[in-house]
Every structure is written in C-alpha cells, then in structure tokens.
Short mmCIF file of C-alpha atoms in Angstrom, two decimals:
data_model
loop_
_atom_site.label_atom_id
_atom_site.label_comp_id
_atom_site.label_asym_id
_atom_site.label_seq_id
_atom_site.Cartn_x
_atom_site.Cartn_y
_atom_site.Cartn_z
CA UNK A 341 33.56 -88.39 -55.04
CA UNK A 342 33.40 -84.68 -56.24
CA UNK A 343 32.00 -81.75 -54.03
CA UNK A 344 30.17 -79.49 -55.69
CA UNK A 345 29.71 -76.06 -54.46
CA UNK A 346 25.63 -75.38 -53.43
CA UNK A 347 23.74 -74.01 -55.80
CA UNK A 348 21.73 -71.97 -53.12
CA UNK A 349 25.32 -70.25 -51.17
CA UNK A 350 26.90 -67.06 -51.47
CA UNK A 351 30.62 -67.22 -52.42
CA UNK A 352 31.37 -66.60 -49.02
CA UNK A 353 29.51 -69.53 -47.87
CA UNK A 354 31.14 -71.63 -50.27
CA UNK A 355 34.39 -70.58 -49.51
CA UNK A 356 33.49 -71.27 -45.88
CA UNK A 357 32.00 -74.37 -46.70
CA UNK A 358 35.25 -75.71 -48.29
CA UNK A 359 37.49 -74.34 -45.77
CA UNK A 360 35.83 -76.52 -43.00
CA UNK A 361 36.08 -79.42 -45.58
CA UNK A 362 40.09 -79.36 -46.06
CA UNK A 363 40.52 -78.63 -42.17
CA UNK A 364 38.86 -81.85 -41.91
CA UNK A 365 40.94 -83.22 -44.27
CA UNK A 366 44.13 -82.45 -42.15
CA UNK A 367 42.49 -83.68 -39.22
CA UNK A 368 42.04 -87.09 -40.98
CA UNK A 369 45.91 -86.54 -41.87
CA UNK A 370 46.53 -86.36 -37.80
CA UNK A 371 44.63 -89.45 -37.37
CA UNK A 372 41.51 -87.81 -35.11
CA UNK A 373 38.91 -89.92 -34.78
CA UNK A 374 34.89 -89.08 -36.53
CA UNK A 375 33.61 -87.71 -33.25
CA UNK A 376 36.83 -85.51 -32.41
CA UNK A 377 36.26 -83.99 -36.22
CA UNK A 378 32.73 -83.67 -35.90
CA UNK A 379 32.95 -81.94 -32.48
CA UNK A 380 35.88 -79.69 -33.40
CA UNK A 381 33.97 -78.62 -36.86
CA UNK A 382 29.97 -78.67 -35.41
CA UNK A 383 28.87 -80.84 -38.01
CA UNK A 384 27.41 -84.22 -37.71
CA UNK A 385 29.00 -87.07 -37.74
CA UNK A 386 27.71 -89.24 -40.94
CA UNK A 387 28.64 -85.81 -43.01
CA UNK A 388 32.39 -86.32 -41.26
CA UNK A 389 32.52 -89.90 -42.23
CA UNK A 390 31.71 -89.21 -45.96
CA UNK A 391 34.16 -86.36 -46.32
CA UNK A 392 36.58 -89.34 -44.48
CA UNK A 393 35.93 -91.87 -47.33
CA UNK A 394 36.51 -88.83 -49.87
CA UNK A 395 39.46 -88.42 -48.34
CA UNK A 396 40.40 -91.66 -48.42
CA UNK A 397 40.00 -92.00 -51.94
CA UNK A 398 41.04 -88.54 -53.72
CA UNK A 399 43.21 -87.09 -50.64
CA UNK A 400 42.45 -83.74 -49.96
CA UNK A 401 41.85 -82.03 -53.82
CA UNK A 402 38.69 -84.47 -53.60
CA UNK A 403 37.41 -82.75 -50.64
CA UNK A 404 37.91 -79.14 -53.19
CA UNK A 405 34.95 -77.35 -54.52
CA UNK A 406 34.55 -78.00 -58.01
CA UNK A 407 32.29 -74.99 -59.08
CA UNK A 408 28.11 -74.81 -58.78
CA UNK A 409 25.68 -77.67 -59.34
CA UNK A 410 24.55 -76.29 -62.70
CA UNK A 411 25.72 -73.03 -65.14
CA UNK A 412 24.00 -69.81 -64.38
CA UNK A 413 21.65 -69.22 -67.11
CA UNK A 414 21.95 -65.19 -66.48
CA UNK A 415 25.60 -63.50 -67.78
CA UNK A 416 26.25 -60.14 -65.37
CA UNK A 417 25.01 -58.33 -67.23
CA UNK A 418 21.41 -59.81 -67.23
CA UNK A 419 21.76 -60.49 -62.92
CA UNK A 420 23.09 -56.83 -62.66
CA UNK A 421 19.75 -55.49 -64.45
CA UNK A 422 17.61 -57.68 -62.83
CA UNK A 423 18.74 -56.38 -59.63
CA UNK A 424 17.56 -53.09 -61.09
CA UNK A 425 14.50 -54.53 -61.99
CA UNK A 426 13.92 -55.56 -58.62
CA UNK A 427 14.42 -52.59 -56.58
CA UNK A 428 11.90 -50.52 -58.83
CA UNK A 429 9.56 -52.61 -56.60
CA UNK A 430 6.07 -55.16 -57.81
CA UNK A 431 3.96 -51.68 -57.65
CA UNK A 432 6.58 -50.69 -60.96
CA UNK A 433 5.71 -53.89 -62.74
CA UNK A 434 2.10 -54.40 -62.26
CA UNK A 435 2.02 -56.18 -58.71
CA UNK A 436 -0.85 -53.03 -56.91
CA UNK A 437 -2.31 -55.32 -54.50
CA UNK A 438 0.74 -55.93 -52.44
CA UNK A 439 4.59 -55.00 -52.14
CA UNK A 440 5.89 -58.49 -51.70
CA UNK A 441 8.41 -60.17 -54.24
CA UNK A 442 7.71 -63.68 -54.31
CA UNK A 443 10.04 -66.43 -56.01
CA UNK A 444 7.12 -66.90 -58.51
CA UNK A 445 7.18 -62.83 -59.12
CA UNK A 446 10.75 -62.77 -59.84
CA UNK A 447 10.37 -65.86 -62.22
CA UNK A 448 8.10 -64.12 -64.19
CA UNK A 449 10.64 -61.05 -64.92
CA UNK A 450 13.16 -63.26 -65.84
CA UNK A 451 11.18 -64.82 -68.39
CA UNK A 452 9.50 -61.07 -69.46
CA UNK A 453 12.75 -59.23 -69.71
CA UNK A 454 15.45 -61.97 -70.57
CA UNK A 455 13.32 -65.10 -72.05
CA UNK A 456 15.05 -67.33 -69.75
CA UNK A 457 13.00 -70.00 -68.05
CA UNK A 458 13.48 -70.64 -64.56
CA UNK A 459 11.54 -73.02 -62.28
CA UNK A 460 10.99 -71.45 -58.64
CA UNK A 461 13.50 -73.42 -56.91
CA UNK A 462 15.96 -72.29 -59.71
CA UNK A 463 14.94 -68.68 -59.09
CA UNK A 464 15.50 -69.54 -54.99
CA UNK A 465 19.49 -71.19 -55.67
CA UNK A 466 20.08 -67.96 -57.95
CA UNK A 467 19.25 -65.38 -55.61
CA UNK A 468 20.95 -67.61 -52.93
CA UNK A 469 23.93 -67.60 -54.88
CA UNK A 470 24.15 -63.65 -55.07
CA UNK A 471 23.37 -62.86 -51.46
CA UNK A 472 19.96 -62.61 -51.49
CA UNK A 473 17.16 -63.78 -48.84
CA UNK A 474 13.60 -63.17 -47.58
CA UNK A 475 13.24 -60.58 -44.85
CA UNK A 476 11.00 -58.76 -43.25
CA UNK A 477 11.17 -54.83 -44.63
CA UNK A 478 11.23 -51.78 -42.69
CA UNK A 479 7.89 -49.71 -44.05
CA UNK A 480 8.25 -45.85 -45.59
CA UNK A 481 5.18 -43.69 -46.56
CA UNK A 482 3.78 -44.15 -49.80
CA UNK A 483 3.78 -40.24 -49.56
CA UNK A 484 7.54 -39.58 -48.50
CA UNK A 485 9.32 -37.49 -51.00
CA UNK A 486 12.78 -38.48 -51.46
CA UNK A 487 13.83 -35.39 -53.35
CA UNK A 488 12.52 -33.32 -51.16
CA UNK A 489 14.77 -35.54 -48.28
CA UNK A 490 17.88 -34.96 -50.62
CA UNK A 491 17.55 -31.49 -51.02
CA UNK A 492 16.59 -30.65 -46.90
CA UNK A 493 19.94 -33.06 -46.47
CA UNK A 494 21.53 -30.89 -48.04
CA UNK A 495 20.37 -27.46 -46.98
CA UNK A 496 21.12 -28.80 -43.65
CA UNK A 497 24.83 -27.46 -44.68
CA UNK A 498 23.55 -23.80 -44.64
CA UNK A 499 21.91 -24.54 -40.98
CA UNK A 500 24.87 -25.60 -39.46
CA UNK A 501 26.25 -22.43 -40.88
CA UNK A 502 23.85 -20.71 -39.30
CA UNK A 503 24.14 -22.12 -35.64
CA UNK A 504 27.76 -21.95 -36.30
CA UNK A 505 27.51 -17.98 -36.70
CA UNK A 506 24.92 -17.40 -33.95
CA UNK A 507 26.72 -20.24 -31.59
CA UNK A 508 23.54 -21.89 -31.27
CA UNK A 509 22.07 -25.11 -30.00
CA UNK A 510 20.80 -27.39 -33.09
CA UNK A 511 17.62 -29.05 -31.40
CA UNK A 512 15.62 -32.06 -32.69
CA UNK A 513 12.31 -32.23 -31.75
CA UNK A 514 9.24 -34.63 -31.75
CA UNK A 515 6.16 -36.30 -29.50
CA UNK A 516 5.10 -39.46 -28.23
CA UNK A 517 2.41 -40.96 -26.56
CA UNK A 518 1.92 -44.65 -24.80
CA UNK A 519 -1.57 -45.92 -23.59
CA UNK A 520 -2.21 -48.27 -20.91
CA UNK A 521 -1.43 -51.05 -23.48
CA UNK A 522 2.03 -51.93 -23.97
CA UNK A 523 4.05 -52.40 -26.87
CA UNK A 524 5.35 -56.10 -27.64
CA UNK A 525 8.35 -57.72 -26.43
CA UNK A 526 9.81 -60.59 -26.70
CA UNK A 527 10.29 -63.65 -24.02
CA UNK A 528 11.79 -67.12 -23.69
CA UNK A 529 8.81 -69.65 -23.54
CA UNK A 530 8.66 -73.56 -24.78
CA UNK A 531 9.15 -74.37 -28.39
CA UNK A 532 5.44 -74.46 -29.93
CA UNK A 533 3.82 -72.86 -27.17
CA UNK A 534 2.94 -69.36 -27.43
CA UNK A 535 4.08 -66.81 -23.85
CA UNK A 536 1.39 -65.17 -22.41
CA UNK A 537 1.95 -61.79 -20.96
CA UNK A 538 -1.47 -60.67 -18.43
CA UNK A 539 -1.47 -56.50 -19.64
CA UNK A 540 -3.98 -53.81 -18.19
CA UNK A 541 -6.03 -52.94 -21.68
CA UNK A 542 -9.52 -51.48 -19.82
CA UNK A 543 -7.45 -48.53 -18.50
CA UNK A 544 -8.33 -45.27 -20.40
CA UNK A 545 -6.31 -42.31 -20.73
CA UNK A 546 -2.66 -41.22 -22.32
CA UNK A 547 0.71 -39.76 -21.69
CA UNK A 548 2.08 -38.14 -24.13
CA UNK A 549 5.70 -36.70 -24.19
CA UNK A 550 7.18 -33.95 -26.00
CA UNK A 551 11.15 -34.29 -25.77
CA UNK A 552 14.33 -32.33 -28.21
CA UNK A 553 17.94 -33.19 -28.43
CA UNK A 554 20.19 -30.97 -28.79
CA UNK A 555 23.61 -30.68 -30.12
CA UNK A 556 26.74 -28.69 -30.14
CA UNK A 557 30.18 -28.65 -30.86
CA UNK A 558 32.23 -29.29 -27.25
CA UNK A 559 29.45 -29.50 -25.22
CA UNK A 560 27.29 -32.62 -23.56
CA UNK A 561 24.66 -33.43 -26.03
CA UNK A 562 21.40 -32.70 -23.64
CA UNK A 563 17.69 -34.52 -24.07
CA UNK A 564 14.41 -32.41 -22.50
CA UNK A 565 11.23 -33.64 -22.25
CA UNK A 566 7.64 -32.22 -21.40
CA UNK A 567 4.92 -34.23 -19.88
CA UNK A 568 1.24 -34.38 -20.66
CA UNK A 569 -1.14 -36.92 -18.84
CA UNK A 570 -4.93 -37.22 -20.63
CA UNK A 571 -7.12 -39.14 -17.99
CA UNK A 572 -9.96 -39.20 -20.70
CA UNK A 573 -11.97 -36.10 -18.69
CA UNK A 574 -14.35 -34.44 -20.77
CA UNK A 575 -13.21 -30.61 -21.75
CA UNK A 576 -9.55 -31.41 -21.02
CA UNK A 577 -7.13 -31.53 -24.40
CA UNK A 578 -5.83 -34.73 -25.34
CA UNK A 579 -2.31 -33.64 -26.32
CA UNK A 580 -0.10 -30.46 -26.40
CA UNK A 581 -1.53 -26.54 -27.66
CA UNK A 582 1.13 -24.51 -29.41
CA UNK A 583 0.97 -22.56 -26.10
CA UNK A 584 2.72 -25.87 -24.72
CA UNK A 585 4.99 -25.49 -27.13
CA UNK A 586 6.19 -22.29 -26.74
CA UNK A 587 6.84 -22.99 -23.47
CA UNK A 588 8.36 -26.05 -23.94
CA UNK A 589 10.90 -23.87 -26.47
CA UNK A 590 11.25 -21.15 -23.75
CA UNK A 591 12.49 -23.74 -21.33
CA UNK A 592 15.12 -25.70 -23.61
CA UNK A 593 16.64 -22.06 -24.55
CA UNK A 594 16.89 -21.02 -20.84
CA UNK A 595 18.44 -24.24 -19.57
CA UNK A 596 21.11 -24.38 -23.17
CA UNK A 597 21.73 -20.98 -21.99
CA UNK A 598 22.20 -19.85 -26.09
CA UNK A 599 20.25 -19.46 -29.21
CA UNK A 600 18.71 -22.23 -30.62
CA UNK A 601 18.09 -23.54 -34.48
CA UNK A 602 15.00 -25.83 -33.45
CA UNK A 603 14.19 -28.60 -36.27
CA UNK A 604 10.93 -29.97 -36.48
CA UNK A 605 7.74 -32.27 -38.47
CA UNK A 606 5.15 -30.51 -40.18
CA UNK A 607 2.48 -31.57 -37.33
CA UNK A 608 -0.41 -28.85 -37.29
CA UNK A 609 -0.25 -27.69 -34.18
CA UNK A 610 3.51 -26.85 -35.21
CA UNK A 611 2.43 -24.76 -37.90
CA UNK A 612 0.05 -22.69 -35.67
CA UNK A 613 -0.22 -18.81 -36.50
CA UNK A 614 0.54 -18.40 -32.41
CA UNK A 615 4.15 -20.24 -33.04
CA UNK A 616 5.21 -18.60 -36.30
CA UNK A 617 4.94 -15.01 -34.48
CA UNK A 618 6.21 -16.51 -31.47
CA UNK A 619 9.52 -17.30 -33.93
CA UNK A 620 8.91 -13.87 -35.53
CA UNK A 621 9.27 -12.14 -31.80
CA UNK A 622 12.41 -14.09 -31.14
CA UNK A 623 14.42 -13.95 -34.08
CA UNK A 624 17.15 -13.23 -31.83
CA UNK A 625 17.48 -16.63 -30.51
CA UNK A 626 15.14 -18.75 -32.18
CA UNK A 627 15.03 -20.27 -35.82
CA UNK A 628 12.37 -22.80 -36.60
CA UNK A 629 13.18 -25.33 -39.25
CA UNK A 630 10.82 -27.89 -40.50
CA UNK A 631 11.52 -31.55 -41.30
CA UNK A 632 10.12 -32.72 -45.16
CA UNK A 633 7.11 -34.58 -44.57
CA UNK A 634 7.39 -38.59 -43.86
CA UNK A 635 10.99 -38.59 -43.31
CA UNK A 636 11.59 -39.65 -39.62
CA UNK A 637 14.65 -41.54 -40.29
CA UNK A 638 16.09 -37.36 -40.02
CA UNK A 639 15.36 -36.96 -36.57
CA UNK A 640 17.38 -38.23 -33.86
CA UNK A 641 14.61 -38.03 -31.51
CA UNK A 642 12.99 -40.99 -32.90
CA UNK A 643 15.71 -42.71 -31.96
CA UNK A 644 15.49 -42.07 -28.35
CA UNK A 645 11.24 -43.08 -28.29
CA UNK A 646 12.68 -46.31 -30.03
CA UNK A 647 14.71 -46.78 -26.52
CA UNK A 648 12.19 -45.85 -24.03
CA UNK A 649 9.43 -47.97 -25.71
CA UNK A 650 11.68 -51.00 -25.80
CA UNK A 651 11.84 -50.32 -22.39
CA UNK A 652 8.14 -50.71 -21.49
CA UNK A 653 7.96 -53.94 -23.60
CA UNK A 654 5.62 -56.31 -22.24
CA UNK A 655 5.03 -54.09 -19.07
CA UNK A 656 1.75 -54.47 -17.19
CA UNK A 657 0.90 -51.08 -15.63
CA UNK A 658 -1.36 -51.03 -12.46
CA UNK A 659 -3.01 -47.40 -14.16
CA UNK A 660 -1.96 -44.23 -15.65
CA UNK A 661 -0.20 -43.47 -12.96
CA UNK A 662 2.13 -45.86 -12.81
CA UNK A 663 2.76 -45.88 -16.07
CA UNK A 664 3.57 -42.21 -15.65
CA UNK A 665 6.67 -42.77 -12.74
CA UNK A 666 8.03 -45.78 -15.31
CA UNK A 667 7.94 -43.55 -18.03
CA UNK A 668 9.46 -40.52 -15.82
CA UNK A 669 12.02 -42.92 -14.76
CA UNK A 670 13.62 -44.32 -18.32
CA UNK A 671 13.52 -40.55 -19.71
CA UNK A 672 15.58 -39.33 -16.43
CA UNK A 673 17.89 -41.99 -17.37
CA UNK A 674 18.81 -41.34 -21.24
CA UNK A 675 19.09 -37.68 -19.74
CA UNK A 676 22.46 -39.03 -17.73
CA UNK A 677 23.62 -40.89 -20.91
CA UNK A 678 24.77 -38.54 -23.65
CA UNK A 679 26.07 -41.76 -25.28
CA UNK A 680 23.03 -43.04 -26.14
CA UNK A 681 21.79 -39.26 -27.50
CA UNK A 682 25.14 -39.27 -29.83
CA UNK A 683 23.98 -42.44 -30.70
CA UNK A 684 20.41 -41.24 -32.08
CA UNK A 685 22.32 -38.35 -34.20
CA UNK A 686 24.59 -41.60 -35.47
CA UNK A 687 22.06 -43.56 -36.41
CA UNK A 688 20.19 -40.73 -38.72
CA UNK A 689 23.51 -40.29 -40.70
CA UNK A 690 23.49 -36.57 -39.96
CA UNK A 691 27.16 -34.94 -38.72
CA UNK A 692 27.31 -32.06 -36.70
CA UNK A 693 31.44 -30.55 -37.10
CA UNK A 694 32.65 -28.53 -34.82
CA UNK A 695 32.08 -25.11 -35.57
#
C-alpha cells in the first residue's frame, strides 16, 4: 500500500501528515498497541490499524508520501498569474453583482486565460494545495483611495519632523456612539440551538464619545475622551458642534502640557470655518492634520472603540443611564493601560521614533 500525499493539503500539511505517519511507524517498531498509537497521535483507531498493516508489509518507506494524487495541470508560472488574476477581484473580470470568488468563478478563469479545464472539486484540491481557503473578508470603501493612503503614509515622515521640532504631542482623534442596543457577542450554548440574549431595544437616545491618543517619545502614551449623552429631546443636538471640539482640543493641550500635531477624518463638523481659525489663532501649539478619506485602518483610535465595544457585547442596559456609567467605566480603564494604547498605534503599522 502506497500513501499518497492529499490533493487538497498545503505542503506543510503534508509534511505534517507524513511525519505523524513514520512516528507511528516507530511506535509499531516498540511494539505499542492500536489504542496507545491512536491516543498518543489523536487519530482514530481503524486509520492506526491500516498504517499498521502498511507497515507490516513495506516497513516504514511504505508509510512515505509518494507525491499528489494527480499532476498539477498549471506550471508556476500559470498558478503565479492566476494568483494575480485573483486579487484584481470578480468586479475586474465581469462579476458587478457581488465580490465573492466562488470555486465555479475561479474555474472559469482558468479555462479563459490558460485553456485548462478544471472540474470544481479540481479547482477546490488546487487552491488547497497552495494555501488557499474560504474566509470571511474584512470590508474597505469602494471609495478609499489607496494612493492617496500611500502618499499621507508617507508625508507622515515630515509630521513627525514637525512634532519633533516643536516637541509636540502627535494626537489621534475620532468619535463613537452606542445606542441602547448592543453590539453582538458571542456565548457557549448547545450544538444546534441558537443563545438567546434578552437586550433593551425600545430605549431611545445615544452616547456618543469623542476620545484622542496621543503619543510621544519617553513619555506614557495618554487616551482622553469627551462625553455627549442625546436623550432624544427635541432642540437638543444629537452629537458634538465644532465648539465641542475646540474645547475638547483646549483640554488635551492643557493636560499634555505641550504643543500638539492633532490628526484627524474629514468629518464636516471637522472642517468647520469656526475650527480652521481656531487652528489659525493657535498656530503656536496647534497643527491640524487630516486623515485621507476611508482609511481608518490609520488611526489608532479605532483601535481602542474596537476594545470598548467588545466590551459591551451582549450587554443588556437598564437605560441610557446605565449604559452611560458602563461606558464611563471601560474608558477609565484603557486610560490606566498605556499597553493597550501602544497596542492601537501597533496595530495601524505607524512608528513613532524617538525624536
């Protein structure tokens, strides 16, 4: 009996796959019995017994891979501009209604650009075989410029260079809000049987948080946040004025104690004529820079919403109020935690050096 490799593994796997083969194999050699060899290796025990009669017959080199099930109809050079293929996305190729590559999408390219025919369980063992699987992908805007990402990445050299020469604060700015409905969360709950988590959803009104990170060279990275609560009273605004703002800008310089190089999205209220004078005025501390638009994977801010929301997974609040003191009490915390700041910055790539 011959193993063949899987046509639907990764060379990794197969390695893997053989390695646990031949260490059964030596086991054999030692005399261990099925169960002992199917215990010791996780695998069940009629798989253990066949790779013991393989053994039996061949020795070890019979328990060997001896290459795929079948020849890869693609050279390299054809899987290598496939791949290319591929991440121009369906929208490049014709595929408008959704963004979804499907085994039956990818067979058609194969037989468009390389006149190879494939059946769709072929195309699943070749992308198998290269490392490739069906996941669930993280969304972008349809509007998000990447050049203009590239180039603000790398103007970001000639900001540093300015905080550097003013020693200032580089702050990273941005808003949230969370209704009386919570986000999702998971749970543990029976196999087949669907949790069911009792949430307040007739509750009307909003908090919405304004918070900055900020970051220098030797010193604690700091967080800041500003509260706004909107009980859904007629007359009263719904989020923050640029008057808020300004404050909120006034406050973070006062408690850094320096200037600041504030970075910030293209919201409207943060292009208001009231804050670009404001900025004008207080040149002397402040410089406003503004994030490209769609590209929130630059602001480490985002990152710390992404903790406090998975915070409030699943959480049933009594009314706004509540919700309010839970809210007030997982921002206080990240505040103590400069690790988990450092590990917003981290997570957009960015790299502050000291001055």
């Amino acid at each position: 009996m011959k193993y063949a490799q899987g046509g639907g593994l990764t060379p990794k796997g197969q390695a893997e796959r053989e390695r646990i083969r031949l260490e059964a194999a030596d086991r054999f050699a030692r005399g261990e019995a099925v169960a002992v060899v199917a215990a010791a290796l996780r695998v069940g025990e009629r798989q253990v017994r066949k790779w013991r009669q393989a053994w039996r017959d061949g020795g070890a080199d019979a328990l060997r891979s001896k290459g795929p099930h079948s020849v890869e109809r693609l050279s390299p050079a054809q899987w290598e501009r496939l791949v290319r293929e591929l991440e121009r996305g369906p929208m490049a190729h014709g595929w408008s209604e959704d963004q979804c590559w499907t085994l039956g999408r990818i067979r058609r390219i194969i037989a468009r650009r390389f006149h190879v025919g494939y059946t769709v369980q072929g195309v699943w063992h070749l992308l198998r075989r290269h490392g490739w699987s069906a996941q669930v992908p993280v969304r972008r805007a349809l509007e998000r410029d990447d050049a203009a990402v590239e180039v603000w990445k790398a103007g970001l050299a000639a900001v540093k260079r300015t905080a550097a020469a003013r020693d200032a604060w580089i702050c990273f700015a941005d808003e949230a809000g969370q209704g009386m409905r919570p986000p999702k969360g998971r749970t543990w709950a029976p196999r087949g049987s669907t949790p069911e988590v009792r949430v307040c959803v007739g509750g009307r009104g909003r908090v919405t948080v304004a918070g900055v990170v900020c970051f220098k060279p030797g010193h604690r990275s700091r967080f800041f946040y500003k509260l706004h609560v909107y009980r859904a009273r007629k007359g009263k605004a719904k989020s923050f004025t640029w008057q808020d703002y300004r404050d909120f800008i006034v406050i973070t310089h006062l408690q850094l104690d320096g200037p600041v190089v504030w970075c910030w999205d293209n919201l409207n209220v943060h292009l208001a004529d009231g804050l670009a004078e404001f900025a004008v005025e207080h040149r002397d501390w402040l410089e406003i820079v503004q994030f490209p638009s769609y590209a929130p994977d630059l602001n480490p801010q985002e990152g710390i919403w992404s903790l406090v929301k998975r915070g409030l997974a699943n959480f049933a609040a009594a009314n706004l109020d509540h919700l309010l003191r839970v809210m007030k009490r997982k921002l206080k915390k990240i505040q103590y935690r400069p690790h988990l700041i450092d590990g917003c910055l981290a997570e957009t790539g960015l790299i502050i050096e000291p001055w």
